Short mmCIF file of C-alpha atoms (C1' of nucleotides) in Angstrom, two decimals:
data_model
loop_
_atom_site.label_atom_id
_atom_site.label_comp_id
_atom_site.label_asym_id
_atom_site.label_seq_id
_atom_site.Cartn_x
_atom_site.Cartn_y
_atom_site.Cartn_z
CA UNK A 1052 176.85 191.44 264.51
CA UNK A 1053 179.92 189.69 265.84
CA UNK A 1054 178.63 186.20 265.03
CA UNK A 1055 180.94 185.48 262.08
CA UNK A 1056 183.95 186.55 264.29
CA UNK A 1057 182.75 184.20 267.01
CA UNK A 1058 182.60 181.52 264.50
CA UNK A 1059 186.17 181.97 263.71
CA UNK A 1060 187.58 182.47 267.17
CA UNK A 1061 185.45 179.26 268.41
CA UNK A 1062 186.78 177.15 265.45
CA UNK A 1063 190.03 177.59 267.45
CA UNK A 1064 189.28 177.90 270.92
CA UNK A 1065 186.45 178.38 273.42
CA UNK A 1066 185.08 181.69 274.63
CA UNK A 1067 183.35 182.32 277.81
CA UNK A 1068 180.03 184.61 278.07
CA UNK A 1069 181.96 187.18 279.68
CA UNK A 1070 184.48 187.29 276.85
CA UNK A 1071 181.66 187.16 274.29
CA UNK A 1072 179.95 190.09 275.86
CA UNK A 1073 183.10 192.01 276.12
CA UNK A 1074 183.55 191.55 272.50
CA UNK A 1075 180.06 192.19 271.68
CA UNK A 1076 180.20 195.59 273.67
CA UNK A 1077 183.45 196.50 272.06
CA UNK A 1078 181.73 197.80 269.12
CA UNK A 1079 180.77 201.37 269.81
CA UNK A 1080 179.19 201.97 266.41
CA UNK A 1081 178.25 200.37 263.19
CA UNK A 1082 179.10 202.22 259.86
CA UNK A 1083 178.14 201.45 256.23
CA UNK A 1084 180.42 202.21 253.45
CA UNK A 1085 180.09 202.10 249.59
CA UNK A 1086 182.15 200.06 247.29
CA UNK A 1087 185.86 201.35 246.65
CA UNK A 1088 185.96 203.68 249.46
CA UNK A 1089 189.40 204.04 251.13
CA UNK A 1090 188.40 204.60 254.81
CA UNK A 1091 191.81 204.38 256.47
CA UNK A 1092 194.79 206.22 254.89
CA UNK A 1093 198.45 205.10 255.44
CA UNK A 1094 200.11 207.10 258.32
CA UNK A 1095 196.89 208.55 259.78
CA UNK A 1096 196.39 208.38 263.60
CA UNK A 1097 193.70 205.93 264.59
CA UNK A 1098 191.96 205.46 267.93
CA UNK A 1099 189.69 202.55 266.79
CA UNK A 1100 189.96 199.22 265.23
CA UNK A 1101 187.50 198.01 262.56
CA UNK A 1102 185.64 194.70 262.48
CA UNK A 1103 184.11 193.72 259.10
CA UNK A 1104 180.56 192.57 259.53
CA UNK A 1105 179.49 192.49 255.77
CA UNK A 1106 181.27 192.78 252.45
CA UNK A 1107 184.88 192.53 251.30
CA UNK A 1108 187.66 194.81 252.16
CA UNK A 1109 191.37 195.10 251.32
CA UNK A 1110 194.26 196.54 252.80
CA UNK A 1111 197.05 197.93 250.23
CA UNK A 1112 200.21 199.84 249.73
CA UNK A 1113 201.12 201.97 246.76
CA UNK A 1114 204.31 202.80 244.96
CA UNK A 1115 204.92 206.47 243.40
CA UNK A 1116 204.43 205.25 239.93
CA UNK A 1117 200.78 204.16 240.77
CA UNK A 1118 201.45 200.49 241.20
CA UNK A 1119 199.44 199.03 243.81
CA UNK A 1120 199.89 195.68 245.98
CA UNK A 1121 196.93 194.44 247.92
CA UNK A 1122 198.68 192.96 251.01
CA UNK A 1123 195.54 191.35 252.32
CA UNK A 1124 191.81 190.57 251.69
CA UNK A 1125 189.31 190.39 254.50
CA UNK A 1126 185.98 188.56 254.79
CA UNK A 1127 183.12 189.17 257.26
CA UNK A 1128 184.23 188.26 260.82
CA UNK A 1129 187.83 189.53 260.17
CA UNK A 1130 189.26 192.20 262.33
CA UNK A 1131 190.63 194.08 259.50
CA UNK A 1132 193.08 196.39 261.40
CA UNK A 1133 193.12 194.95 264.93
CA UNK A 1134 196.90 195.80 264.65
CA UNK A 1135 196.16 199.57 264.74
CA UNK A 1136 195.55 199.00 268.37
CA UNK A 1137 199.21 198.79 268.97
CA UNK A 1138 200.72 200.54 265.80
CA UNK A 1139 198.50 203.58 266.04
CA UNK A 1140 199.35 204.57 262.45
CA UNK A 1141 199.25 202.15 259.93
CA UNK A 1142 201.62 201.40 257.03
CA UNK A 1143 198.97 200.79 254.61
CA UNK A 1144 195.62 202.00 253.53
CA UNK A 1145 192.19 200.24 253.80
CA UNK A 1146 189.50 200.03 251.36
CA UNK A 1147 186.19 198.54 250.56
CA UNK A 1148 185.86 196.18 247.56
CA UNK A 1149 182.25 196.08 247.84
CA UNK A 1150 179.71 197.71 250.01
CA UNK A 1151 180.42 196.99 253.72
CA UNK A 1152 179.08 197.11 257.15
CA UNK A 1153 181.86 197.59 259.75
CA UNK A 1154 181.91 197.77 263.60
CA UNK A 1155 184.02 200.42 265.17
CA UNK A 1156 185.92 199.33 268.05
CA UNK A 1157 187.51 202.03 270.17
CA UNK A 1158 191.09 201.34 271.30
CA UNK A 1159 190.23 202.18 274.97
CA UNK A 1160 187.90 199.28 274.93
CA UNK A 1161 190.68 197.07 273.72
CA UNK A 1162 192.99 198.34 276.28
CA UNK A 1163 190.32 197.51 278.88
CA UNK A 1164 190.24 193.94 277.58
CA UNK A 1165 193.99 193.74 277.87
CA UNK A 1166 193.66 194.77 281.35
CA UNK A 1167 190.83 192.53 282.61
CA UNK A 1168 190.71 189.54 280.20
CA UNK A 1169 193.87 187.83 279.52
CA UNK A 1170 192.57 184.88 277.70
CA UNK A 1171 190.43 187.04 275.32
CA UNK A 1172 193.56 189.27 274.91
CA UNK A 1173 195.56 186.21 273.88
CA UNK A 1174 192.81 185.27 271.58
CA UNK A 1175 192.76 188.68 269.86
CA UNK A 1176 196.57 188.51 269.73
CA UNK A 1177 196.11 185.21 267.99
CA UNK A 1178 194.07 186.60 265.42
CA UNK A 1179 196.54 189.30 264.48
CA UNK A 1180 199.02 186.45 264.29
CA UNK A 1181 196.98 184.59 261.81
CA UNK A 1182 197.04 187.68 259.48
CA UNK A 1183 200.83 187.57 259.59
CA UNK A 1184 200.63 183.81 258.49
CA UNK A 1185 198.47 184.98 255.60
CA UNK A 1186 201.06 187.65 254.59
CA UNK A 1187 203.71 184.83 254.76
CA UNK A 1188 201.55 182.87 252.57
CA UNK A 1189 201.47 185.60 250.03
CA UNK A 1190 204.96 186.25 250.15
CA UNK A 1191 205.46 182.65 249.15
CA UNK A 1192 203.24 183.11 246.40
CA UNK A 1193 204.40 186.47 245.22
CA UNK A 1194 208.11 185.30 245.58
CA UNK A 1195 208.02 181.80 244.21
CA UNK A 1196 204.57 180.58 242.67
CA UNK A 1197 203.98 181.23 238.98
CA UNK A 1198 200.89 183.06 237.87
CA UNK A 1199 198.76 180.10 237.54
CA UNK A 1200 199.59 178.45 240.98
CA UNK A 1201 199.42 181.73 242.60
CA UNK A 1202 196.17 182.59 241.22
CA UNK A 1203 194.81 178.97 242.15
CA UNK A 1204 196.21 179.48 245.60
CA UNK A 1205 194.11 182.72 246.18
CA UNK A 1206 191.13 180.95 245.00
CA UNK A 1207 191.61 178.13 247.60
CA UNK A 1208 192.37 180.33 250.29
CA UNK A 1209 189.16 182.35 250.00
CA UNK A 1210 187.15 179.12 249.64
CA UNK A 1211 188.46 177.86 253.10
CA UNK A 1212 188.17 181.39 254.79
CA UNK A 1213 184.59 181.85 253.49
CA UNK A 1214 183.40 178.51 254.38
CA UNK A 1215 184.33 179.01 258.03
CA UNK A 1216 181.89 181.95 258.23
CA UNK A 1217 179.29 180.19 256.18
CA UNK A 1218 179.71 182.05 253.05
CA UNK A 1219 180.91 179.65 250.60
CA UNK A 1220 179.05 176.59 249.15
CA UNK A 1221 181.10 173.52 248.28
CA UNK A 1222 181.58 174.36 244.84
CA UNK A 1223 182.23 177.91 245.11
CA UNK A 1224 181.43 181.41 246.25
CA UNK A 1225 180.69 184.98 245.39
CA UNK A 1226 183.63 187.16 244.91
CA UNK A 1227 183.02 190.80 244.03
CA UNK A 1228 186.55 191.93 242.57
CA UNK A 1229 187.34 193.01 239.20
CA UNK A 1230 190.38 191.34 237.40
CA UNK A 1231 192.41 194.34 238.12
CA UNK A 1232 191.89 194.04 241.62
CA UNK A 1233 192.65 190.47 241.57
CA UNK A 1234 195.98 191.45 239.66
CA UNK A 1235 196.71 193.93 242.49
CA UNK A 1236 196.60 191.05 244.95
CA UNK A 1237 198.65 188.71 242.78
CA UNK A 1238 201.31 191.08 241.74
CA UNK A 1239 200.55 190.57 238.28
CA UNK A 1240 198.84 192.91 235.39
CA UNK A 1241 195.16 192.60 234.66
CA UNK A 1242 196.03 191.38 231.20
CA UNK A 1243 197.98 188.39 232.57
CA UNK A 1244 195.42 187.71 235.15
CA UNK A 1245 192.80 187.42 232.36
CA UNK A 1246 194.91 184.93 230.42
CA UNK A 1247 195.60 182.97 233.53
CA UNK A 1248 191.91 182.91 234.53
CA UNK A 1249 191.25 181.39 230.87
CA UNK A 1250 193.82 178.78 231.45
CA UNK A 1251 192.35 177.84 235.03
CA UNK A 1252 188.92 177.51 233.37
CA UNK A 1253 190.11 175.40 230.29
CA UNK A 1254 192.19 173.12 232.39
CA UNK A 1255 188.70 172.52 234.47
CA UNK A 1256 190.13 173.86 237.85
CA UNK A 1257 188.26 177.01 238.64
CA UNK A 1258 185.99 179.46 236.74
CA UNK A 1259 185.95 183.06 237.88
CA UNK A 1260 183.41 184.98 236.02
CA UNK A 1261 180.75 187.50 236.77
CA UNK A 1262 181.85 187.84 240.38
CA UNK A 1263 181.47 184.25 241.11
CA UNK A 1264 184.13 181.81 241.71
CA UNK A 1265 183.19 178.19 240.82
CA UNK A 1266 185.49 175.41 241.89
CA UNK A 1267 185.56 172.73 239.15
CA UNK A 1268 188.05 170.52 240.61
CA UNK A 1269 188.88 171.31 244.15
CA UNK A 1270 191.46 168.56 244.65
CA UNK A 1271 193.25 169.43 241.42
CA UNK A 1272 193.16 172.99 242.08
CA UNK A 1273 194.66 172.64 245.53
CA UNK A 1274 197.19 170.40 243.87
CA UNK A 1275 198.16 173.22 241.18
CA UNK A 1276 198.28 175.64 244.29
CA UNK A 1277 200.21 173.62 246.62
CA UNK A 1278 197.36 174.43 249.02
CA UNK A 1279 197.47 173.30 252.60
CA UNK A 1280 194.83 175.04 254.87
CA UNK A 1281 197.11 174.59 257.93
CA UNK A 1282 198.41 178.09 257.46
CA UNK A 1283 194.94 179.69 257.89
CA UNK A 1284 194.67 178.24 261.56
CA UNK A 1285 191.04 177.75 261.25
CA UNK A 1286 191.11 174.30 263.00
CA UNK A 1287 191.07 173.82 266.61
CA UNK A 1288 194.43 173.71 268.02
CA UNK A 1289 195.81 170.40 268.45
CA UNK A 1290 198.53 169.74 271.25
CA UNK B 1332 221.19 189.43 277.12
CA UNK B 1333 218.07 191.36 276.35
CA UNK B 1334 219.78 194.57 275.85
CA UNK B 1335 219.11 194.95 272.32
CA UNK B 1336 215.40 193.87 272.75
CA UNK B 1337 215.20 196.65 275.21
CA UNK B 1338 216.79 199.03 272.85
CA UNK B 1339 214.07 198.54 270.35
CA UNK B 1340 211.24 198.36 272.78
CA UNK B 1341 212.46 201.60 274.39
CA UNK B 1342 212.58 203.34 271.02
CA UNK B 1343 208.85 202.76 270.92
CA UNK B 1344 207.70 203.18 274.44
CA UNK B 1345 208.86 203.09 278.12
CA UNK B 1346 209.25 199.98 280.13
CA UNK B 1347 209.00 199.87 284.02
CA UNK B 1348 211.61 197.99 286.08
CA UNK B 1349 209.01 195.18 286.88
CA UNK B 1350 208.46 194.65 283.11
CA UNK B 1351 212.07 194.83 282.41
CA UNK B 1352 212.62 191.92 284.95
CA UNK B 1353 209.79 189.84 283.82
CA UNK B 1354 211.32 189.90 280.29
CA UNK B 1355 214.81 189.09 281.71
CA UNK B 1356 213.36 186.37 283.74
CA UNK B 1357 211.29 185.12 280.70
CA UNK B 1358 214.63 183.52 279.48
CA UNK B 1359 214.85 180.06 280.82
CA UNK B 1360 217.98 179.04 278.88
CA UNK B 1361 220.31 180.31 276.37
CA UNK B 1362 221.33 178.03 273.37
CA UNK B 1363 224.16 178.32 270.68
CA UNK B 1364 223.41 177.11 267.18
CA UNK B 1365 225.80 176.91 264.13
CA UNK B 1366 225.21 178.51 260.97
CA UNK B 1367 222.51 177.13 258.48
CA UNK B 1368 220.70 175.15 261.28
CA UNK B 1369 216.98 174.67 260.99
CA UNK B 1370 215.92 174.65 264.55
CA UNK B 1371 212.22 175.12 264.14
CA UNK B 1372 210.34 173.06 261.68
CA UNK B 1373 207.20 174.02 259.93
CA UNK B 1374 204.15 172.26 261.72
CA UNK B 1375 206.00 171.20 264.78
CA UNK B 1376 204.59 171.72 268.29
CA UNK B 1377 206.33 174.35 270.28
CA UNK B 1378 206.09 175.49 273.91
CA UNK B 1379 208.70 178.24 273.85
CA UNK B 1380 209.55 181.31 271.84
CA UNK B 1381 213.09 182.23 270.64
CA UNK B 1382 214.65 185.51 271.43
CA UNK B 1383 217.54 186.20 269.19
CA UNK B 1384 220.54 187.50 270.99
CA UNK B 1385 223.54 187.18 268.66
CA UNK B 1386 223.56 186.25 264.99
CA UNK B 1387 221.25 186.24 261.96
CA UNK B 1388 218.09 184.24 261.70
CA UNK B 1389 215.59 183.74 258.99
CA UNK B 1390 212.02 182.35 258.72
CA UNK B 1391 211.21 180.48 255.47
CA UNK B 1392 208.68 178.39 253.40
CA UNK B 1393 209.39 175.80 250.95
CA UNK B 1394 207.43 174.48 247.76
CA UNK B 1395 207.63 171.01 246.75
CA UNK B 1396 209.87 171.73 243.76
CA UNK B 1397 212.55 172.88 246.26
CA UNK B 1398 211.95 176.59 245.58
CA UNK B 1399 212.48 178.51 248.93
CA UNK B 1400 211.01 181.92 249.98
CA UNK B 1401 212.45 183.42 253.03
CA UNK B 1402 209.67 185.38 254.68
CA UNK B 1403 211.66 187.23 257.16
CA UNK B 1404 215.14 188.16 258.50
CA UNK B 1405 215.92 188.63 262.01
CA UNK B 1406 218.68 190.63 263.74
CA UNK B 1407 219.72 190.66 267.27
CA UNK B 1408 217.08 191.76 269.69
CA UNK B 1409 214.27 190.38 267.69
CA UNK B 1410 211.65 187.93 269.01
CA UNK B 1411 212.03 185.51 266.03
CA UNK B 1412 208.87 183.56 266.84
CA UNK B 1413 206.90 185.24 269.59
CA UNK B 1414 203.77 184.27 267.31
CA UNK B 1415 204.30 180.69 268.19
CA UNK B 1416 203.08 181.57 271.57
CA UNK B 1417 199.58 181.81 270.21
CA UNK B 1418 199.98 179.73 266.94
CA UNK B 1419 201.67 176.73 268.91
CA UNK B 1420 202.47 175.23 265.41
CA UNK B 1421 204.14 177.45 262.77
CA UNK B 1422 203.49 177.78 259.23
CA UNK B 1423 207.12 178.11 258.50
CA UNK B 1424 210.49 176.75 259.48
CA UNK B 1425 213.30 178.86 261.18
CA UNK B 1426 217.05 178.71 260.37
CA UNK B 1427 220.25 180.30 261.42
CA UNK B 1428 222.02 182.35 258.80
CA UNK B 1429 225.14 182.63 260.87
CA UNK B 1430 226.22 181.16 264.09
CA UNK B 1431 223.77 182.32 266.78
CA UNK B 1432 223.02 182.66 270.48
CA UNK B 1433 219.21 182.68 271.22
CA UNK B 1434 217.26 182.83 274.36
CA UNK B 1435 214.57 180.20 275.02
CA UNK B 1436 211.35 181.87 276.57
CA UNK B 1437 208.83 179.24 277.56
CA UNK B 1438 205.33 180.01 276.54
CA UNK B 1439 204.01 179.53 280.18
CA UNK B 1440 206.21 182.53 281.22
CA UNK B 1441 204.54 184.57 278.42
CA UNK B 1442 201.03 183.26 279.65
CA UNK B 1443 202.09 184.71 283.06
CA UNK B 1444 203.08 187.94 281.60
CA UNK B 1445 199.49 188.33 279.87
CA UNK B 1446 197.87 187.56 283.29
CA UNK B 1447 199.81 190.04 285.32
CA UNK B 1448 201.37 192.71 282.89
CA UNK B 1449 199.02 194.07 280.35
CA UNK B 1450 201.18 196.99 279.33
CA UNK B 1451 204.00 194.70 278.77
CA UNK B 1452 201.65 192.36 276.95
CA UNK B 1453 200.79 195.20 274.66
CA UNK B 1454 204.25 195.83 273.86
CA UNK B 1455 204.96 192.12 273.05
CA UNK B 1456 201.88 192.14 270.92
CA UNK B 1457 203.01 195.42 269.15
CA UNK B 1458 206.12 193.55 268.18
CA UNK B 1459 204.58 190.91 266.58
CA UNK B 1460 202.49 193.59 264.71
CA UNK B 1461 205.72 195.07 263.51
CA UNK B 1462 206.88 191.74 262.12
CA UNK B 1463 203.41 191.57 260.03
CA UNK B 1464 204.38 195.30 258.95
CA UNK B 1465 207.62 193.87 257.54
CA UNK B 1466 205.81 191.14 256.07
CA UNK B 1467 203.58 193.61 254.13
CA UNK B 1468 206.42 195.62 252.86
CA UNK B 1469 207.97 192.51 251.50
CA UNK B 1470 204.70 191.85 249.74
CA UNK B 1471 204.97 194.96 248.16
CA UNK B 1472 208.54 194.36 247.07
CA UNK B 1473 207.81 191.05 245.81
CA UNK B 1474 204.54 192.05 243.98
CA UNK B 1475 205.51 195.42 242.64
CA UNK B 1476 209.28 196.44 242.93
CA UNK B 1477 211.61 195.16 240.08
CA UNK B 1478 214.81 193.32 241.01
CA UNK B 1479 216.92 196.61 241.51
CA UNK B 1480 214.47 198.60 243.71
CA UNK B 1481 213.45 195.27 245.66
CA UNK B 1482 217.20 194.66 246.35
CA UNK B 1483 217.98 198.10 247.27
CA UNK B 1484 214.90 198.11 249.62
CA UNK B 1485 216.10 195.27 251.54
CA UNK B 1486 219.55 196.66 252.03
CA UNK B 1487 218.05 200.03 253.51
CA UNK B 1488 215.54 197.94 255.71
CA UNK B 1489 218.52 196.17 257.15
CA UNK B 1490 220.62 199.28 257.80
CA UNK B 1491 217.90 200.87 259.64
CA UNK B 1492 216.94 197.74 261.69
CA UNK B 1493 220.72 197.20 262.56
CA UNK B 1494 221.28 200.87 263.37
CA UNK B 1495 218.76 200.63 266.24
CA UNK B 1496 220.64 197.72 268.05
CA UNK B 1497 223.99 199.43 267.38
CA UNK B 1498 224.97 197.02 264.77
CA UNK B 1499 225.56 199.08 261.69
CA UNK B 1500 227.94 201.85 260.94
CA UNK B 1501 226.57 205.11 259.01
CA UNK B 1502 228.04 203.62 255.88
CA UNK B 1503 226.94 200.09 256.01
CA UNK B 1504 226.93 196.75 258.19
CA UNK B 1505 228.21 193.12 258.23
CA UNK B 1506 225.59 190.78 256.33
CA UNK B 1507 226.48 187.01 256.41
CA UNK B 1508 224.30 186.01 253.66
CA UNK B 1509 225.17 184.17 250.23
CA UNK B 1510 223.82 185.59 247.06
CA UNK B 1511 221.52 182.54 246.83
CA UNK B 1512 220.05 183.47 250.27
CA UNK B 1513 219.61 186.82 249.25
CA UNK B 1514 217.88 185.58 246.21
CA UNK B 1515 215.49 183.58 248.58
CA UNK B 1516 214.55 186.72 250.17
CA UNK B 1517 213.92 188.60 247.14
CA UNK B 1518 211.98 186.03 244.99
CA UNK B 1519 214.72 185.96 242.35
CA UNK B 1520 217.41 183.63 241.16
CA UNK B 1521 220.99 183.78 242.27
CA UNK B 1522 222.09 184.67 238.97
CA UNK B 1523 219.88 187.43 238.69
CA UNK B 1524 220.81 188.82 242.25
CA UNK B 1525 224.31 188.90 241.19
CA UNK B 1526 223.62 190.92 238.11
CA UNK B 1527 221.47 193.28 240.34
CA UNK B 1528 224.34 193.55 242.81
CA UNK B 1529 226.66 194.44 239.85
CA UNK B 1530 224.23 197.31 238.70
CA UNK B 1531 223.78 198.60 242.18
CA UNK B 1532 227.57 198.79 242.57
CA UNK B 1533 228.31 200.25 239.42
CA UNK B 1534 225.52 203.04 239.94
CA UNK B 1535 227.23 203.86 243.18
CA UNK B 1536 224.36 203.02 245.36
CA UNK B 1537 225.40 200.15 247.45
CA UNK B 1538 228.40 197.45 247.29
CA UNK B 1539 227.66 194.12 248.65
CA UNK B 1540 230.87 191.84 248.64
CA UNK B 1541 232.44 189.56 251.10
CA UNK B 1542 229.47 189.56 253.56
CA UNK B 1543 229.76 193.41 254.10
CA UNK B 1544 227.29 196.00 252.91
CA UNK B 1545 228.70 199.34 251.90
CA UNK B 1546 226.12 202.05 251.40
CA UNK B 1547 227.77 204.35 248.83
CA UNK B 1548 224.93 206.80 248.45
CA UNK B 1549 222.33 206.34 251.13
CA UNK B 1550 220.00 208.93 249.75
CA UNK B 1551 219.94 207.87 246.20
CA UNK B 1552 219.63 204.25 247.35
CA UNK B 1553 216.54 205.06 249.39
CA UNK B 1554 215.12 206.85 246.44
CA UNK B 1555 215.64 203.80 244.12
CA UNK B 1556 214.23 201.86 246.76
CA UNK B 1557 211.19 204.14 247.66
CA UNK B 1558 212.26 203.42 251.24
CA UNK B 1559 210.48 205.06 253.97
CA UNK B 1560 211.43 203.85 257.49
CA UNK B 1561 207.87 204.53 259.02
CA UNK B 1562 206.92 200.74 258.32
CA UNK B 1563 209.56 199.58 260.84
CA UNK B 1564 208.03 201.46 263.67
CA UNK B 1565 211.39 202.05 265.06
CA UNK B 1566 210.72 205.66 266.35
CA UNK B 1567 208.68 206.61 269.31
CA UNK B 1568 205.00 206.67 268.77
CA UNK B 1569 203.66 210.19 267.96
CA UNK B 1570 200.02 211.10 268.89
"C1'" DC C 1315 169.54 203.55 225.60
"C1'" DG C 1316 174.06 205.10 225.66
"C1'" DC C 1317 178.43 205.76 228.27
"C1'" DA C 1318 182.00 203.94 231.08
"C1'" DA C 1319 184.31 200.20 233.15
"C1'" DT C 1320 185.62 195.94 232.44
"C1'" DC C 1321 187.15 191.99 229.92
"C1'" DT C 1322 189.35 189.82 225.97
"C1'" DT C 1323 192.90 188.77 222.38
"C1'" DG C 1324 197.07 189.36 219.54
"C1'" DA C 1325 201.59 191.03 218.62
"C1'" DA C 1326 205.98 192.91 220.05
"C1'" DT C 1327 208.88 193.87 223.87
"C1'" DC C 1328 211.12 193.25 228.24
"C1'" DA C 1329 212.70 191.52 232.73
"C1'" DT C 1330 214.01 187.48 234.69
"C1'" DT C 1331 215.15 182.46 234.42
"C1'" DT C 1332 217.65 178.69 232.68
"C1'" DC C 1333 221.72 176.46 231.37
"C1'" DA C 1334 226.31 175.97 231.25
"C1'" DA C 1335 231.21 177.09 231.80
"C1'" DC C 1336 234.42 179.22 234.28
"C1'" DA C 1337 236.66 182.02 238.34
"C1'" DT C 1338 237.33 182.87 242.87
"C1'" DA C 1339 236.97 182.10 247.66
"C1'" DA C 1340 236.58 179.36 251.92
"C1'" DG C 1341 237.15 175.09 254.36
"C1'" DT C 1342 239.67 170.44 255.33
"C1'" DG C 1343 243.06 167.15 255.73
"C1'" DG C 1344 247.67 165.76 255.11
"C1'" DC D 296 251.03 175.78 255.04
"C1'" DC D 297 249.80 173.81 250.85
"C1'" DA D 298 246.82 171.05 247.85
"C1'" DC D 299 242.51 169.58 247.30
"C1'" DT D 300 237.49 169.99 247.53
"C1'" DT D 301 233.38 172.11 247.64
"C1'" DA D 302 230.76 176.18 248.11
"C1'" DT D 303 230.04 180.58 246.12
"C1'" DG D 304 230.25 184.06 242.71
"C1'" DT D 305 230.47 185.77 237.59
"C1'" DT D 306 229.39 185.97 232.95
"C1'" DG D 307 227.17 184.87 228.16
"C1'" DA D 308 223.51 183.21 225.30
"C1'" DA D 309 219.23 181.32 224.78
"C1'" DA D 310 214.58 180.65 226.33
"C1'" DT D 311 210.47 181.77 228.95
"C1'" DG D 312 206.84 184.06 231.54
"C1'" DA D 313 204.96 188.34 232.26
"C1'" DT D 314 204.35 193.13 230.43
"C1'" DT D 315 203.04 196.58 227.34
"C1'" DC D 316 200.41 198.53 223.97
"C1'" DA D 317 196.58 198.57 221.44
"C1'" DA D 318 192.15 197.40 219.63
"C1'" DG D 319 187.65 195.45 219.95
"C1'" DA D 320 183.93 192.94 222.61
"C1'" DT D 321 181.08 192.64 226.41
"C1'" DT D 322 178.98 194.04 230.61
"C1'" DG D 323 176.93 196.99 234.11
"C1'" DC D 324 175.05 201.14 235.42
"C1'" DG D 325 172.40 205.94 235.52
#
DNA sequence: CGCAATCTTGAATCATTTCAACATAAGTGG
DNA sequence: CCACTTATGTTGAAATGATTCAAGATTGCG
């Protein structure tokens, strides 16, 4: 259930058996959601956080004109809204991008962790800080990378994140997103995403079709994206 | 020294005298930096976090072509890089925008707080989560708001954040930024920022000149920006 | 199989950038 | 305190990347 979360945390630091148990017992309930289901709405009061076990989830914000910006994508093993533990009401909504299985972690169990397991607390805090680092990389993409580089960067990011949890092959991964959803991540229109995907494919960098990302030339792709995996904090910390 | 930080934390939750003391004693040293000084570089190993006491600071990322994206602006009372406590090496650099006074908080003192003061730990965790909420709002701006609305939104955000720490009047505040730096926040060119500022001024919304922001019509400005202060988490949490 | 969602392409339009020139303000040394 | 220098702000015109609108093709689903 929490195996992918453990993979990710252990890539960074070690976990004692007690800590592992605390995490395991943090999950009060497991729920299944269908695709395209908004299961947390902006502003709603929460008393639990959600651990993604299977499927893809995104967090998004809307403008009054109907424009949507996806602020983050989550893969299995991610705490989707661990930050709701301190924020209580979120500034964004959360929806599934594919059918999902999620673990419900009541906030009082997290409070207990903060009272008794400081090292685990720091690890959980760390994981919300990694989320913020992802946001910053997206800010850079949205603010300064052009459509091609921005799109390439997202594909690189997901390759790296999925690899850690054993869900990517060296040459690519499944990505159950529509071009419109991709556009909502990238701050572009679906039409322009379509054209950009074509260019990426024709240049022999990545091919995204039929919900499958095929990395054609990883090195060249990462170069176009100016991708550097350090910001993902997936590697053991080095002092 | 930490008065503005306390103002901000108390706007959200209460703090015991012991917690207040722990924060106060967290500061090992106070440093002064001149304007435009990058005092933390991306990737460098850190063993302290920085509390901003006076002046303005930003966190930024660069691309190889020299394009810069500012990911966050910090006002007095903000922990600029509390996240370096768990990340150790940052994915961005940090520089002053004006002459600054900062407090140096060694990571081992933060570790001690996590071991002995769980409630204060949660409050500090909360404050890094608010940073992430700001990043998300900027993602929305960068991805979906046009230049006018995006610029208006930043002015609204800073008005609200400066008010909490007593650094804004009802009609505006000092903002020691150049148009080029503003452009680096907004994902625009300095030329376009200049034109956008002119439109905002001519429409009677805000006037930014000579390092001073004058809010001409707050209601109309917030409407153009689609500004809602909830994402700042400046208000006491409501259950 | 048939309908709806998604993808694809072209052409016109629009927001923003680029380049370049000039104006103003701020900072420094004599 | 003025003159000189550099940084910052302003404006116009042309170019560009992305959007919009619209139509047709393809895919996936009940």
